[in-house]
Coordinates of C-alpha atoms and ligand atoms in Angstrom, one line a residue:
M1 CA 16.6 -29.3 -2.2
K2 CA 13.2 -30.7 -3.4
K3 CA 10.3 -29.2 -1.5
L4 CA 8.8 -31.9 0.8
S5 CA 5.2 -32.8 0.4
I6 CA 2.8 -34.3 2.9
V7 CA 3.3 -37.7 1.2
D8 CA 7.1 -37.5 1.7
I9 CA 6.6 -36.8 5.4
A10 CA 4.1 -39.6 5.7
N11 CA 6.4 -42.1 4.0
H12 CA 9.5 -41.0 6.0
L13 CA 7.6 -41.4 9.3
N14 CA 5.7 -44.5 8.1
V15 CA 2.4 -42.7 9.0
S16 CA -0.7 -42.3 6.8
K17 CA -0.9 -39.2 4.6
T18 CA -4.3 -38.4 6.1
T19 CA -3.0 -38.5 9.6
V20 CA -0.1 -36.1 8.7
S21 CA -2.6 -33.8 6.9
F22 CA -4.9 -33.7 10.0
I23 CA -2.0 -32.9 12.3
L24 CA -0.7 -30.1 10.0
N25 CA -4.2 -28.6 9.6
G26 CA -4.7 -28.5 13.4
R27 CA -7.3 -31.3 13.4
A28 CA -5.4 -33.9 15.5
Q29 CA -7.6 -33.4 18.6
E30 CA -10.8 -33.5 16.5
K31 CA -9.5 -36.8 14.9
R32 CA -8.3 -38.2 18.3
I33 CA -4.7 -38.6 17.1
G34 CA -2.4 -39.4 20.1
K35 CA -0.1 -36.6 21.5
E36 CA 3.1 -38.7 21.0
L37 CA 2.4 -39.1 17.2
V38 CA 1.5 -35.4 16.9
E39 CA 4.8 -34.4 18.6
R40 CA 6.8 -36.8 16.3
V41 CA 5.3 -35.3 13.2
Q42 CA 5.6 -31.7 14.4
K43 CA 9.3 -32.3 15.4
F44 CA 10.2 -33.8 12.0
V45 CA 8.3 -30.9 10.2
D46 CA 10.2 -28.3 12.2
E47 CA 13.5 -30.0 11.5
V48 CA 13.0 -30.1 7.7
G49 CA 11.3 -26.7 7.6
Y50 CA 8.3 -28.0 5.8
K51 CA 6.0 -25.2 4.6
P52 CA 2.5 -26.1 3.4
N53 CA 1.9 -25.4 -0.3
S54 CA -0.9 -22.8 -0.2
L55 CA -1.8 -23.4 -3.8
A56 CA -2.0 -27.2 -3.3
K57 CA -4.1 -26.5 -0.2
S58 CA -6.5 -24.2 -2.1
L59 CA -6.8 -26.8 -4.8
R60 CA -7.7 -29.5 -2.2
T61 CA -10.0 -27.4 0.0
G62 CA -11.3 -25.1 -2.7
K63 CA -10.5 -22.1 -0.5
S64 CA -7.4 -19.8 -0.7
N65 CA -8.6 -17.4 2.0
T66 CA -7.6 -14.6 -0.4
I67 CA -9.9 -11.9 -2.0
G68 CA -9.1 -10.1 -5.3
L69 CA -9.6 -6.3 -4.9
M70 CA -9.7 -4.3 -8.2
V71 CA -9.7 -0.5 -8.0
E72 CA -9.3 2.2 -10.7
D73 CA -6.0 3.4 -9.4
I74 CA -4.5 2.4 -6.0
S75 CA -2.5 5.6 -5.8
N76 CA -5.7 7.7 -5.8
P77 CA -6.4 8.7 -2.2
F78 CA -10.1 7.7 -2.6
F79 CA -9.3 4.1 -3.6
S80 CA -6.2 3.7 -1.3
A81 CA -8.1 4.8 1.8
I82 CA -10.9 2.4 1.0
A83 CA -8.5 -0.4 0.1
R84 CA -6.6 -0.1 3.4
L85 CA -9.9 -0.3 5.4
I86 CA -11.0 -3.3 3.5
E87 CA -7.6 -5.0 4.0
D88 CA -7.8 -4.5 7.8
R89 CA -11.4 -5.9 8.0
A90 CA -10.6 -8.9 5.8
Y91 CA -7.4 -9.8 7.7
K92 CA -9.3 -9.8 11.0
N93 CA -11.7 -12.3 9.3
G94 CA -8.9 -14.6 8.1
Y95 CA -8.7 -13.3 4.5
K96 CA -5.7 -11.7 2.7
I97 CA -6.2 -9.1 0.0
I98 CA -4.5 -9.1 -3.4
Y99 CA -5.2 -5.8 -5.0
C100 CA -4.5 -4.2 -8.4
S101 CA -5.3 -1.1 -10.5
T102 CA -7.6 -1.4 -13.6
D103 CA -6.8 2.1 -14.9
N104 CA -10.3 1.9 -16.3
D105 CA -8.8 -0.3 -19.0
T106 CA -11.2 -3.0 -20.1
L107 CA -8.5 -5.3 -21.6
K108 CA -6.2 -5.0 -18.6
T109 CA -9.1 -5.7 -16.3
K110 CA -10.0 -8.9 -18.2
E111 CA -6.3 -10.0 -17.8
L112 CA -6.3 -9.2 -14.1
I113 CA -9.6 -11.2 -13.6
N114 CA -7.8 -14.2 -15.2
M115 CA -4.8 -13.7 -12.9
F116 CA -7.1 -13.8 -9.9
R117 CA -8.8 -17.0 -11.3
D118 CA -5.4 -18.7 -11.5
R119 CA -4.7 -17.7 -7.9
H120 CA -8.1 -19.2 -6.8
V121 CA -9.3 -16.1 -5.0
D122 CA -12.4 -16.8 -3.0
G123 CA -14.2 -13.6 -3.9
Y124 CA -13.9 -10.3 -5.8
I125 CA -14.3 -6.6 -4.8
I126 CA -14.3 -4.5 -8.0
A127 CA -14.8 -0.8 -9.0
P128 CA -15.5 -1.9 -12.6
P129 CA -14.5 -0.1 -15.8
E130 CA -17.0 -0.4 -18.7
G131 CA -17.0 -3.5 -20.9
I132 CA -16.4 -6.3 -18.4
E133 CA -20.1 -7.4 -17.9
D134 CA -19.5 -10.8 -19.5
D135 CA -16.4 -11.5 -17.4
I136 CA -18.3 -10.7 -14.2
N137 CA -21.4 -12.6 -15.2
S138 CA -19.2 -15.7 -15.9
L139 CA -17.7 -15.4 -12.4
L140 CA -21.2 -15.2 -10.9
K141 CA -22.3 -18.2 -12.9
Q142 CA -19.5 -20.2 -11.3
G143 CA -20.9 -19.2 -7.9
M144 CA -18.0 -16.8 -7.3
P145 CA -19.1 -13.9 -5.0
V146 CA -18.4 -10.4 -6.6
V147 CA -19.2 -7.1 -4.9
L148 CA -19.0 -3.9 -7.0
F149 CA -18.4 -0.5 -5.5
D150 CA -18.3 3.2 -6.5
R151 CA -20.2 2.4 -9.7
H152 CA -22.3 -0.5 -11.1
L153 CA -22.6 -2.2 -14.4
P154 CA -26.0 -2.3 -16.2
N155 CA -26.9 -6.0 -17.0
V156 CA -24.9 -7.3 -14.1
S157 CA -27.0 -8.2 -11.1
T158 CA -24.7 -8.6 -8.1
D159 CA -24.1 -6.8 -4.8
C160 CA -23.1 -3.2 -5.2
V161 CA -22.1 -0.4 -2.7
E162 CA -22.4 3.2 -4.0
I163 CA -23.3 6.7 -2.9
D164 CA -26.3 8.9 -4.1
N165 CA -24.3 10.6 -6.8
L166 CA -27.2 12.3 -8.5
F167 CA -28.7 13.9 -5.3
S168 CA -25.2 14.9 -4.2
T169 CA -24.5 17.1 -7.2
Y170 CA -28.1 18.2 -7.5
N171 CA -28.0 19.5 -3.9
A172 CA -24.5 21.1 -4.3
T173 CA -25.6 22.9 -7.5
K174 CA -28.8 24.1 -5.8
H175 CA -26.6 25.5 -3.1
L176 CA -24.6 27.6 -5.7
I177 CA -27.9 28.8 -7.2
Q178 CA -29.2 29.8 -3.7
Q179 CA -26.0 31.7 -3.2
G180 CA -26.8 33.8 -6.3
Y181 CA -24.6 32.1 -8.9
K182 CA -26.2 31.8 -12.4
N183 CA -23.4 30.8 -14.9
I184 CA -22.3 27.5 -13.3
A185 CA -19.9 25.1 -15.2
F186 CA -19.4 21.4 -14.5
I187 CA -15.9 20.1 -15.2
T188 CA -15.4 16.3 -15.1
F189 CA -13.7 13.4 -16.8
A190 CA -15.5 12.0 -19.9
S191 CA -16.8 8.7 -18.8
G192 CA -19.8 6.5 -19.3
Q193 CA -19.5 5.1 -15.8
T194 CA -22.7 5.2 -13.9
Q195 CA -21.4 7.4 -11.0
M196 CA -20.0 10.0 -13.4
Q197 CA -23.1 10.1 -15.5
A198 CA -25.3 10.5 -12.4
R199 CA -23.2 13.4 -11.1
L200 CA -23.5 15.2 -14.5
Q201 CA -27.3 14.6 -14.5
G202 CA -27.7 16.0 -11.0
Y203 CA -26.0 19.2 -12.0
R204 CA -28.1 19.4 -15.2
N205 CA -31.4 18.8 -13.2
A206 CA -30.6 21.5 -10.7
L207 CA -29.9 24.1 -13.5
S208 CA -33.0 23.2 -15.5
D209 CA -35.1 23.6 -12.3
S210 CA -34.0 27.2 -12.3
G211 CA -33.9 27.7 -16.1
Y212 CA -30.1 28.2 -16.2
K213 CA -27.9 27.1 -19.1
P214 CA -25.4 24.3 -18.4
A215 CA -21.8 24.7 -19.4
V216 CA -20.0 21.3 -19.3
L217 CA -16.3 20.4 -20.0
E218 CA -15.7 16.6 -20.2
I219 CA -11.9 15.9 -20.2
V220 CA -10.5 12.7 -21.6
F221 CA -8.5 11.2 -18.7
N222 CA -4.7 11.2 -19.3
Q223 CA -1.8 10.1 -17.1
N224 CA 0.0 13.2 -18.3
E225 CA -1.5 15.9 -16.1
D226 CA -0.6 18.7 -18.5
L227 CA -3.3 17.2 -20.8
I228 CA -5.8 17.8 -18.1
L229 CA -4.7 21.2 -17.0
A230 CA -4.6 22.7 -20.5
P231 CA -8.3 22.0 -21.4
I232 CA -9.4 23.4 -18.0
A233 CA -7.4 26.6 -18.6
N234 CA -8.7 27.1 -22.1
F235 CA -12.3 26.4 -21.0
L236 CA -12.0 29.1 -18.1
K237 CA -10.3 31.6 -20.4
K238 CA -13.0 31.1 -23.1
N239 CA -16.0 31.2 -20.8
K240 CA -15.5 34.6 -19.2
K241 CA -19.1 34.8 -18.0
L242 CA -18.8 31.9 -15.6
D243 CA -19.4 32.8 -12.0
A244 CA -19.0 29.3 -10.5
V245 CA -17.4 25.9 -11.3
F246 CA -18.3 22.4 -10.0
F247 CA -15.5 19.8 -10.3
G248 CA -16.7 16.2 -10.7
T249 CA -14.0 14.3 -8.8
N250 CA -11.1 14.9 -6.4
H251 CA -8.6 14.5 -9.3
V252 CA -10.3 17.1 -11.5
G253 CA -10.8 19.4 -8.6
T254 CA -7.1 19.3 -7.7
C255 CA -6.1 20.0 -11.3
G256 CA -8.7 22.8 -11.3
L257 CA -7.2 24.5 -8.3
K258 CA -3.8 24.5 -10.0
V259 CA -5.2 26.2 -13.0
I260 CA -7.1 28.7 -10.9
N261 CA -3.9 29.6 -9.1
N262 CA -1.9 29.9 -12.3
L263 CA -4.5 32.2 -13.9
G264 CA -4.7 34.3 -10.8
I265 CA -8.5 33.8 -10.5
K266 CA -9.9 35.0 -7.2
V267 CA -12.2 32.7 -5.3
P268 CA -15.1 33.3 -4.9
S269 CA -15.3 36.9 -6.1
D270 CA -14.2 35.9 -9.7
L271 CA -15.3 32.3 -9.5
A272 CA -17.1 30.2 -6.8
L273 CA -16.0 26.6 -6.4
V274 CA -17.5 23.3 -5.3
S275 CA -15.7 19.9 -5.8
F276 CA -16.8 16.2 -5.5
D277 CA -14.7 14.3 -2.8
D278 CA -13.4 16.1 0.2
Y279 CA -9.6 16.0 0.8
D280 CA -7.0 18.0 2.7
V281 CA -6.1 20.0 -0.5
F282 CA -9.7 21.4 -0.5
K283 CA -9.6 22.2 3.2
L284 CA -6.1 23.8 3.0
F285 CA -6.8 25.9 -0.1
S286 CA -7.4 29.6 0.4
P287 CA -10.3 30.0 0.7
P288 CA -11.2 26.5 1.8
V289 CA -13.2 24.7 -0.9
T290 CA -16.8 23.5 -0.5
A291 CA -16.9 19.8 -1.1
I292 CA -19.0 16.7 -1.2
A293 CA -17.4 14.1 1.2
Q294 CA -17.9 10.4 0.5
P295 CA -18.4 8.1 3.5
I296 CA -15.1 6.2 3.0
E297 CA -15.4 4.1 6.2
A298 CA -19.0 3.2 5.5
I299 CA -18.2 2.2 1.9
A300 CA -15.4 -0.1 3.0
D301 CA -17.4 -1.5 5.8
N302 CA -20.4 -2.3 3.7
V303 CA -18.3 -3.8 0.9
I304 CA -16.4 -6.3 3.1
T305 CA -19.4 -7.1 5.2
V306 CA -21.5 -8.1 2.2
L307 CA -18.6 -10.2 0.7
L308 CA -17.8 -12.0 4.0
N309 CA -21.4 -12.8 4.4
K310 CA -21.5 -14.4 1.0
L311 CA -18.2 -16.2 1.7
N312 CA -19.3 -17.5 5.1
T313 CA -22.7 -18.6 4.1
S314 CA -22.8 -21.9 2.2
S315 CA -26.2 -21.2 0.5
R316 CA -25.4 -19.6 -2.8
H317 CA -28.8 -18.0 -3.1
I318 CA -28.4 -14.9 -0.9
S319 CA -30.2 -12.2 -2.9
S320 CA -28.0 -9.4 -4.2
Q321 CA -28.0 -6.0 -2.4
S322 CA -27.7 -2.5 -3.9
I323 CA -26.6 -0.3 -1.0
I324 CA -26.8 3.5 -1.6
L325 CA -24.9 5.6 1.0
K326 CA -25.4 9.3 1.8
T327 CA -22.6 11.9 1.3
D328 CA -21.9 14.9 3.5
F329 CA -21.9 18.4 2.0
N330 CA -19.2 20.5 3.6
I331 CA -20.0 24.2 2.8
R332 CA -16.9 26.5 3.0
A333 CA -15.9 30.0 1.9
S334 CA -15.3 29.0 -1.8
S335 CA -19.0 29.1 -2.5
K336 CA -20.3 31.8 -0.2
H337 CA -22.9 34.2 -1.6
R338 CA -22.0 36.8 -4.2
Ligands
RIB401 O1 -10.9 9.6 -8.3 C1 -11.8 9.2 -7.4 C2 -13.2 9.6 -7.7 O2 -13.7 8.9 -8.8 C3 -14.2 9.5 -6.6 O3 -15.2 10.5 -6.9 C4 -14.8 8.1 -6.9 O4 -16.2 8.1 -6.6 C5 -14.5 7.8 -8.3 O5 -15.6 7.7 -9.1

Protein backbone atom coordinates (compact mmCIF):
# COMPACT_ATOMS: atom_id res chain seq x y z
CA MET A 1 0.00 0.00 0.00
CA LYS A 2 1.37 3.46 -0.98
CA LYS A 3 2.72 5.42 1.98
CA LEU A 4 0.26 8.21 2.86
CA SER A 5 1.56 11.78 2.80
CA ILE A 6 0.24 14.83 4.63
CA VAL A 7 -1.38 15.92 1.34
CA ASP A 8 -3.30 12.63 1.06
CA ILE A 9 -4.60 13.04 4.61
CA ALA A 10 -5.61 16.68 3.96
CA ASN A 11 -7.45 15.78 0.73
CA HIS A 12 -9.20 12.80 2.33
CA LEU A 13 -10.48 14.89 5.26
CA ASN A 14 -11.03 17.98 3.12
CA VAL A 15 -8.77 20.00 5.45
CA SER A 16 -5.81 22.25 4.50
CA LYS A 17 -2.34 20.62 4.34
CA THR A 18 -1.03 23.30 6.72
CA THR A 19 -3.67 22.48 9.34
CA VAL A 20 -2.82 18.76 9.16
CA SER A 21 0.89 19.58 9.42
CA PHE A 22 0.35 21.80 12.50
CA ILE A 23 -1.75 19.08 14.16
CA LEU A 24 0.81 16.31 13.43
CA ASN A 25 3.70 18.51 14.63
CA GLY A 26 1.97 19.19 17.96
CA ARG A 27 1.27 22.88 17.13
CA ALA A 28 -2.58 22.74 17.12
CA GLN A 29 -2.93 24.67 20.39
CA GLU A 30 -0.40 27.32 19.31
CA LYS A 31 -2.34 27.73 16.05
CA ARG A 32 -5.73 27.72 17.88
CA ILE A 33 -7.04 24.71 15.90
CA GLY A 34 -10.32 23.37 17.41
CA LYS A 35 -10.30 20.16 19.52
CA GLU A 36 -12.89 18.46 17.28
CA LEU A 37 -10.76 18.89 14.16
CA VAL A 38 -7.62 17.74 16.00
CA GLU A 39 -9.40 14.56 17.15
CA ARG A 40 -10.77 13.92 13.62
CA VAL A 41 -7.29 14.15 12.07
CA GLN A 42 -5.66 12.14 14.87
CA LYS A 43 -8.33 9.39 14.60
CA PHE A 44 -7.83 9.06 10.83
CA VAL A 45 -4.02 9.03 11.19
CA ASP A 46 -4.20 6.30 13.85
CA GLU A 47 -6.60 4.27 11.67
CA VAL A 48 -4.33 4.39 8.58
CA GLY A 49 -1.12 4.07 10.64
CA TYR A 50 0.47 7.19 9.14
CA LYS A 51 4.15 7.60 10.03
CA PRO A 52 5.76 10.99 9.34
CA ASN A 53 8.56 10.74 6.77
CA SER A 54 11.59 11.84 8.79
CA LEU A 55 13.61 12.61 5.66
CA ALA A 56 10.79 14.80 4.24
CA LYS A 57 10.55 16.50 7.65
CA SER A 58 14.28 17.17 7.73
CA LEU A 59 14.18 18.57 4.19
CA ARG A 60 11.30 20.87 5.21
CA THR A 61 12.58 21.98 8.60
CA GLY A 62 16.28 21.70 7.78
CA LYS A 63 16.77 19.67 10.99
CA SER A 64 17.00 15.88 11.34
CA ASN A 65 17.77 15.84 15.06
CA THR A 66 20.59 13.44 14.34
CA ILE A 67 24.34 13.81 14.93
CA GLY A 68 27.06 11.99 12.98
CA LEU A 69 29.70 10.47 15.32
CA MET A 70 32.89 9.24 13.62
CA VAL A 71 35.42 7.36 15.78
CA GLU A 72 38.56 5.43 14.85
CA ASP A 73 37.17 2.03 15.84
CA ILE A 74 33.89 1.62 17.75
CA SER A 75 35.06 -1.75 19.15
CA ASN A 76 38.02 -0.03 20.88
CA PRO A 77 37.06 0.38 24.57
CA PHE A 78 38.29 3.98 24.59
CA PHE A 79 35.99 5.03 21.73
CA SER A 80 33.01 2.84 22.67
CA ALA A 81 33.00 4.19 26.24
CA ILE A 82 33.02 7.78 24.95
CA ALA A 83 30.42 7.01 22.23
CA ARG A 84 28.00 5.56 24.79
CA LEU A 85 28.26 8.61 27.06
CA ILE A 86 27.78 10.97 24.09
CA GLU A 87 24.74 8.97 22.93
CA ASP A 88 23.07 9.22 26.37
CA ARG A 89 23.63 12.98 26.63
CA ALA A 90 22.49 13.60 23.04
CA TYR A 91 19.31 11.53 23.49
CA LYS A 92 18.37 13.50 26.62
CA ASN A 93 18.63 16.62 24.46
CA GLY A 94 16.43 15.33 21.64
CA TYR A 95 19.18 14.12 19.32
CA LYS A 96 19.93 10.63 18.01
CA ILE A 97 23.46 9.50 17.17
CA ILE A 98 24.51 7.71 13.99
CA TYR A 99 28.05 6.40 14.52
CA CYS A 100 30.69 4.72 12.34
CA SER A 101 34.38 3.70 12.41
CA THR A 102 36.91 5.47 10.19
CA ASP A 103 39.71 2.89 10.73
CA ASN A 104 41.95 5.93 10.25
CA ASP A 105 41.27 5.43 6.52
CA THR A 106 41.07 8.81 4.73
CA LEU A 107 39.06 7.56 1.73
CA LYS A 108 36.57 5.65 3.90
CA THR A 109 36.15 8.75 6.07
CA LYS A 110 35.38 10.92 3.03
CA GLU A 111 32.70 8.42 1.96
CA LEU A 112 31.21 8.37 5.47
CA ILE A 113 31.04 12.18 5.58
CA ASN A 114 29.10 12.07 2.29
CA MET A 115 26.76 9.46 3.78
CA PHE A 116 26.10 11.77 6.73
CA ARG A 117 25.49 14.70 4.36
CA ASP A 118 22.84 12.63 2.55
CA ARG A 119 21.23 11.85 5.90
CA HIS A 120 21.14 15.55 6.73
CA VAL A 121 22.79 15.18 10.13
CA ASP A 122 22.67 18.44 12.07
CA GLY A 123 26.25 18.25 13.37
CA TYR A 124 29.41 16.13 13.48
CA ILE A 125 31.63 14.73 16.23
CA ILE A 126 34.84 13.35 14.71
CA ALA A 127 38.12 11.76 15.87
CA PRO A 128 39.72 12.61 12.53
CA PRO A 129 42.25 10.59 10.53
CA GLU A 130 44.82 12.61 8.55
CA GLY A 131 43.88 13.98 5.11
CA ILE A 132 40.28 15.14 5.60
CA GLU A 133 41.02 18.83 6.24
CA ASP A 134 39.27 19.94 3.03
CA ASP A 135 36.17 17.86 3.75
CA ILE A 136 35.82 19.32 7.25
CA ASN A 137 36.51 22.87 6.08
CA SER A 138 33.73 22.54 3.47
CA LEU A 139 31.29 21.36 6.18
CA LEU A 140 32.29 24.36 8.30
CA LYS A 141 31.86 26.70 5.32
CA GLN A 142 28.25 25.48 5.01
CA GLY A 143 27.72 26.46 8.65
CA MET A 144 27.70 22.83 9.80
CA PRO A 145 28.96 22.47 13.42
CA VAL A 146 31.90 20.03 13.69
CA VAL A 147 33.58 19.11 17.02
CA LEU A 148 36.88 17.18 16.83
CA PHE A 149 38.14 15.09 19.72
CA ASP A 150 41.17 12.98 20.74
CA ARG A 151 43.32 14.72 18.12
CA HIS A 152 43.05 17.87 16.00
CA LEU A 153 43.87 18.72 12.38
CA PRO A 154 46.33 21.48 11.54
CA ASN A 155 44.68 24.07 9.19
CA VAL A 156 41.19 23.27 10.49
CA SER A 157 39.92 25.79 13.01
CA THR A 158 36.93 24.31 14.78
CA ASP A 159 36.05 23.17 18.29
CA CYS A 160 38.31 20.43 19.65
CA VAL A 161 38.42 18.44 22.92
CA GLU A 162 41.74 16.76 23.70
CA ILE A 163 43.99 15.83 26.63
CA ASP A 164 47.46 17.15 27.45
CA ASN A 165 49.27 14.32 25.65
CA LEU A 166 52.75 15.83 25.76
CA PHE A 167 52.75 16.56 29.50
CA SER A 168 51.22 13.13 30.27
CA THR A 169 54.06 11.17 28.66
CA TYR A 170 56.71 13.68 29.83
CA ASN A 171 55.53 13.24 33.43
CA ALA A 172 55.29 9.42 33.19
CA THR A 173 58.77 9.13 31.67
CA LYS A 174 60.15 11.42 34.39
CA HIS A 175 58.58 9.04 36.92
CA LEU A 176 60.49 6.09 35.41
CA ILE A 177 63.72 8.12 35.50
CA GLN A 178 63.13 9.08 39.15
CA GLN A 179 62.62 5.37 39.92
CA GLY A 180 66.12 4.72 38.58
CA TYR A 181 65.40 3.46 35.02
CA LYS A 182 67.83 4.66 32.37
CA ASN A 183 67.22 2.61 29.18
CA ILE A 184 63.58 3.41 28.54
CA ALA A 185 61.87 2.48 25.23
CA PHE A 186 58.69 3.95 23.75
CA ILE A 187 56.57 1.50 21.73
CA THR A 188 53.68 3.03 19.75
CA PHE A 189 51.78 2.97 16.45
CA ALA A 190 53.36 4.85 13.55
CA SER A 191 51.05 7.83 13.13
CA GLY A 192 51.24 11.49 12.15
CA GLN A 193 48.15 12.18 14.27
CA THR A 194 48.71 15.07 16.65
CA GLN A 195 48.06 13.12 19.86
CA MET A 196 50.47 10.33 18.89
CA GLN A 197 53.20 12.78 17.90
CA ALA A 198 52.75 14.73 21.16
CA ARG A 199 53.08 11.56 23.25
CA LEU A 200 56.31 10.63 21.50
CA GLN A 201 57.64 14.17 21.97
CA GLY A 202 56.85 14.15 25.70
CA TYR A 203 58.86 10.95 26.09
CA ARG A 204 61.79 12.38 24.08
CA ASN A 205 61.78 15.65 26.07
CA ALA A 206 61.93 13.84 29.42
CA LEU A 207 64.85 11.65 28.30
CA SER A 208 66.80 14.56 26.83
CA ASP A 209 66.36 16.50 30.11
CA SER A 210 68.33 13.69 31.76
CA GLY A 211 70.71 13.05 28.86
CA TYR A 212 69.34 9.54 28.25
CA LYS A 213 69.15 7.95 24.77
CA PRO A 214 65.65 7.29 23.35
CA ALA A 215 64.74 3.85 21.94
CA VAL A 216 61.57 4.06 19.84
CA LEU A 217 59.56 1.36 18.04
CA GLU A 218 56.78 2.68 15.78
CA ILE A 219 54.56 -0.17 14.55
CA VAL A 220 52.42 0.13 11.41
CA PHE A 221 48.86 -0.60 12.64
CA ASN A 222 47.40 -3.86 11.36
CA GLN A 223 44.05 -5.57 11.99
CA ASN A 224 46.06 -8.82 12.19
CA GLU A 225 47.39 -8.73 15.76
CA ASP A 226 50.26 -11.12 14.94
CA LEU A 227 51.75 -8.30 12.86
CA ILE A 228 51.78 -6.14 15.99
CA LEU A 229 53.06 -8.81 18.41
CA ALA A 230 56.01 -9.89 16.20
CA PRO A 231 57.75 -6.48 15.94
CA ILE A 232 57.35 -5.94 19.72
CA ALA A 233 58.90 -9.37 20.46
CA ASN A 234 61.80 -8.77 18.02
CA PHE A 235 62.40 -5.30 19.47
CA LEU A 236 62.52 -6.59 23.08
CA LYS A 237 64.77 -9.53 22.12
CA LYS A 238 67.13 -7.26 20.22
CA ASN A 239 67.34 -4.51 22.89
CA LYS A 240 68.55 -6.54 25.86
CA LYS A 241 69.77 -3.43 27.69
CA LEU A 242 66.28 -1.99 28.10
CA ASP A 243 65.13 -1.65 31.72
CA ALA A 244 61.72 -0.02 31.08
CA VAL A 245 59.09 0.21 28.32
CA PHE A 246 56.40 2.86 27.76
CA PHE A 247 53.41 1.81 25.55
CA GLY A 248 51.75 4.66 23.61
CA THR A 249 48.10 3.46 23.65
CA ASN A 250 45.82 0.88 25.28
CA HIS A 251 46.00 -1.34 22.20
CA VAL A 252 49.82 -1.35 22.01
CA GLY A 253 49.98 -1.88 25.78
CA THR A 254 47.67 -4.88 25.65
CA CYS A 255 49.75 -6.43 22.85
CA GLY A 256 52.91 -5.63 24.80
CA LEU A 257 51.67 -7.53 27.85
CA LYS A 258 50.98 -10.61 25.70
CA VAL A 259 54.56 -10.52 24.36
CA ILE A 260 56.03 -9.99 27.84
CA ASN A 261 54.08 -12.99 29.12
CA ASN A 262 55.13 -15.12 26.12
CA LEU A 263 58.82 -14.20 26.56
CA GLY A 264 58.67 -14.87 30.30
CA ILE A 265 59.93 -11.36 31.05
CA LYS A 266 59.61 -10.47 34.75
CA VAL A 267 58.06 -7.11 35.63
CA PRO A 268 59.56 -4.85 36.94
CA SER A 269 62.81 -6.70 37.76
CA ASP A 270 63.60 -7.42 34.06
CA LEU A 271 61.52 -4.62 32.61
CA ALA A 272 59.43 -1.84 34.20
CA LEU A 273 56.19 -0.90 32.41
CA VAL A 274 54.01 2.18 31.89
CA SER A 275 51.10 2.38 29.43
CA PHE A 276 48.91 5.17 28.03
CA ASP A 277 45.18 4.57 28.77
CA ASP A 278 44.10 2.79 31.92
CA TYR A 279 41.97 -0.33 31.51
CA ASP A 280 41.07 -3.37 33.54
CA VAL A 281 43.74 -5.40 31.75
CA PHE A 282 46.41 -3.13 33.28
CA LYS A 283 44.83 -3.25 36.74
CA LEU A 284 44.48 -7.06 36.62
CA PHE A 285 47.97 -7.83 35.25
CA SER A 286 50.47 -9.18 37.77
CA PRO A 287 51.98 -6.86 38.85
CA PRO A 288 49.38 -4.14 38.08
CA VAL A 289 50.59 -1.76 35.36
CA THR A 290 51.23 1.95 35.92
CA ALA A 291 48.98 3.81 33.47
CA ILE A 292 47.88 7.24 32.27
CA ALA A 293 44.09 7.39 32.59
CA GLN A 294 42.13 9.63 30.22
CA PRO A 295 39.07 11.50 31.63
CA ILE A 296 36.50 9.57 29.52
CA GLU A 297 33.43 11.21 31.11
CA ALA A 298 34.89 14.71 30.84
CA ILE A 299 35.86 14.16 27.19
CA ALA A 300 32.33 13.00 26.29
CA ASP A 301 30.69 15.73 28.35
CA ASN A 302 32.74 18.53 26.81
CA VAL A 303 32.27 17.22 23.27
CA ILE A 304 28.47 17.02 23.44
CA THR A 305 28.10 20.27 25.43
CA VAL A 306 30.09 22.22 22.85
CA LEU A 307 28.11 20.70 19.96
CA LEU A 308 24.68 21.20 21.57
CA ASN A 309 25.59 24.79 22.31
CA LYS A 310 26.36 25.32 18.62
CA LEU A 311 23.17 23.51 17.56
CA ASN A 312 20.92 25.41 19.94
CA THR A 313 22.37 28.82 19.28
CA SER A 314 21.19 30.38 16.03
CA SER A 315 24.15 32.76 15.74
CA ARG A 316 26.75 30.99 13.69
CA HIS A 317 29.58 33.06 15.00
CA ILE A 318 30.34 31.37 18.31
CA SER A 319 34.14 31.27 18.45
CA SER A 320 35.76 27.84 18.33
CA GLN A 321 37.13 26.37 21.55
CA SER A 322 40.22 24.22 22.05
CA ILE A 323 39.62 22.34 25.32
CA ILE A 324 42.62 20.53 26.82
CA LEU A 325 41.78 18.15 29.69
CA LYS A 326 44.14 16.71 32.30
CA THR A 327 44.87 12.99 32.66
CA ASP A 328 45.42 10.98 35.87
CA PHE A 329 48.68 9.12 36.42
CA ASN A 330 47.98 5.87 38.27
CA ILE A 331 51.30 4.61 39.68
CA ARG A 332 51.35 0.85 40.37
CA ALA A 333 53.86 -1.94 41.02
CA SER A 334 54.99 -2.32 37.37
CA SER A 335 57.13 0.81 37.61
CA LYS A 336 58.38 0.71 41.22
CA HIS A 337 62.02 1.61 41.81
CA ARG A 338 64.84 -0.73 40.82
O1 LIG B 1 43.19 3.23 20.98
C1 LIG B 1 42.78 4.33 21.75
C2 LIG B 1 43.94 5.23 21.96
O2 LIG B 1 44.22 5.94 20.78
C3 LIG B 1 43.70 6.29 23.00
O3 LIG B 1 44.95 6.57 23.56
C4 LIG B 1 43.16 7.44 22.24
O4 LIG B 1 43.68 8.66 22.75
C5 LIG B 1 43.57 7.19 20.81
O5 LIG B 1 44.46 8.18 20.38
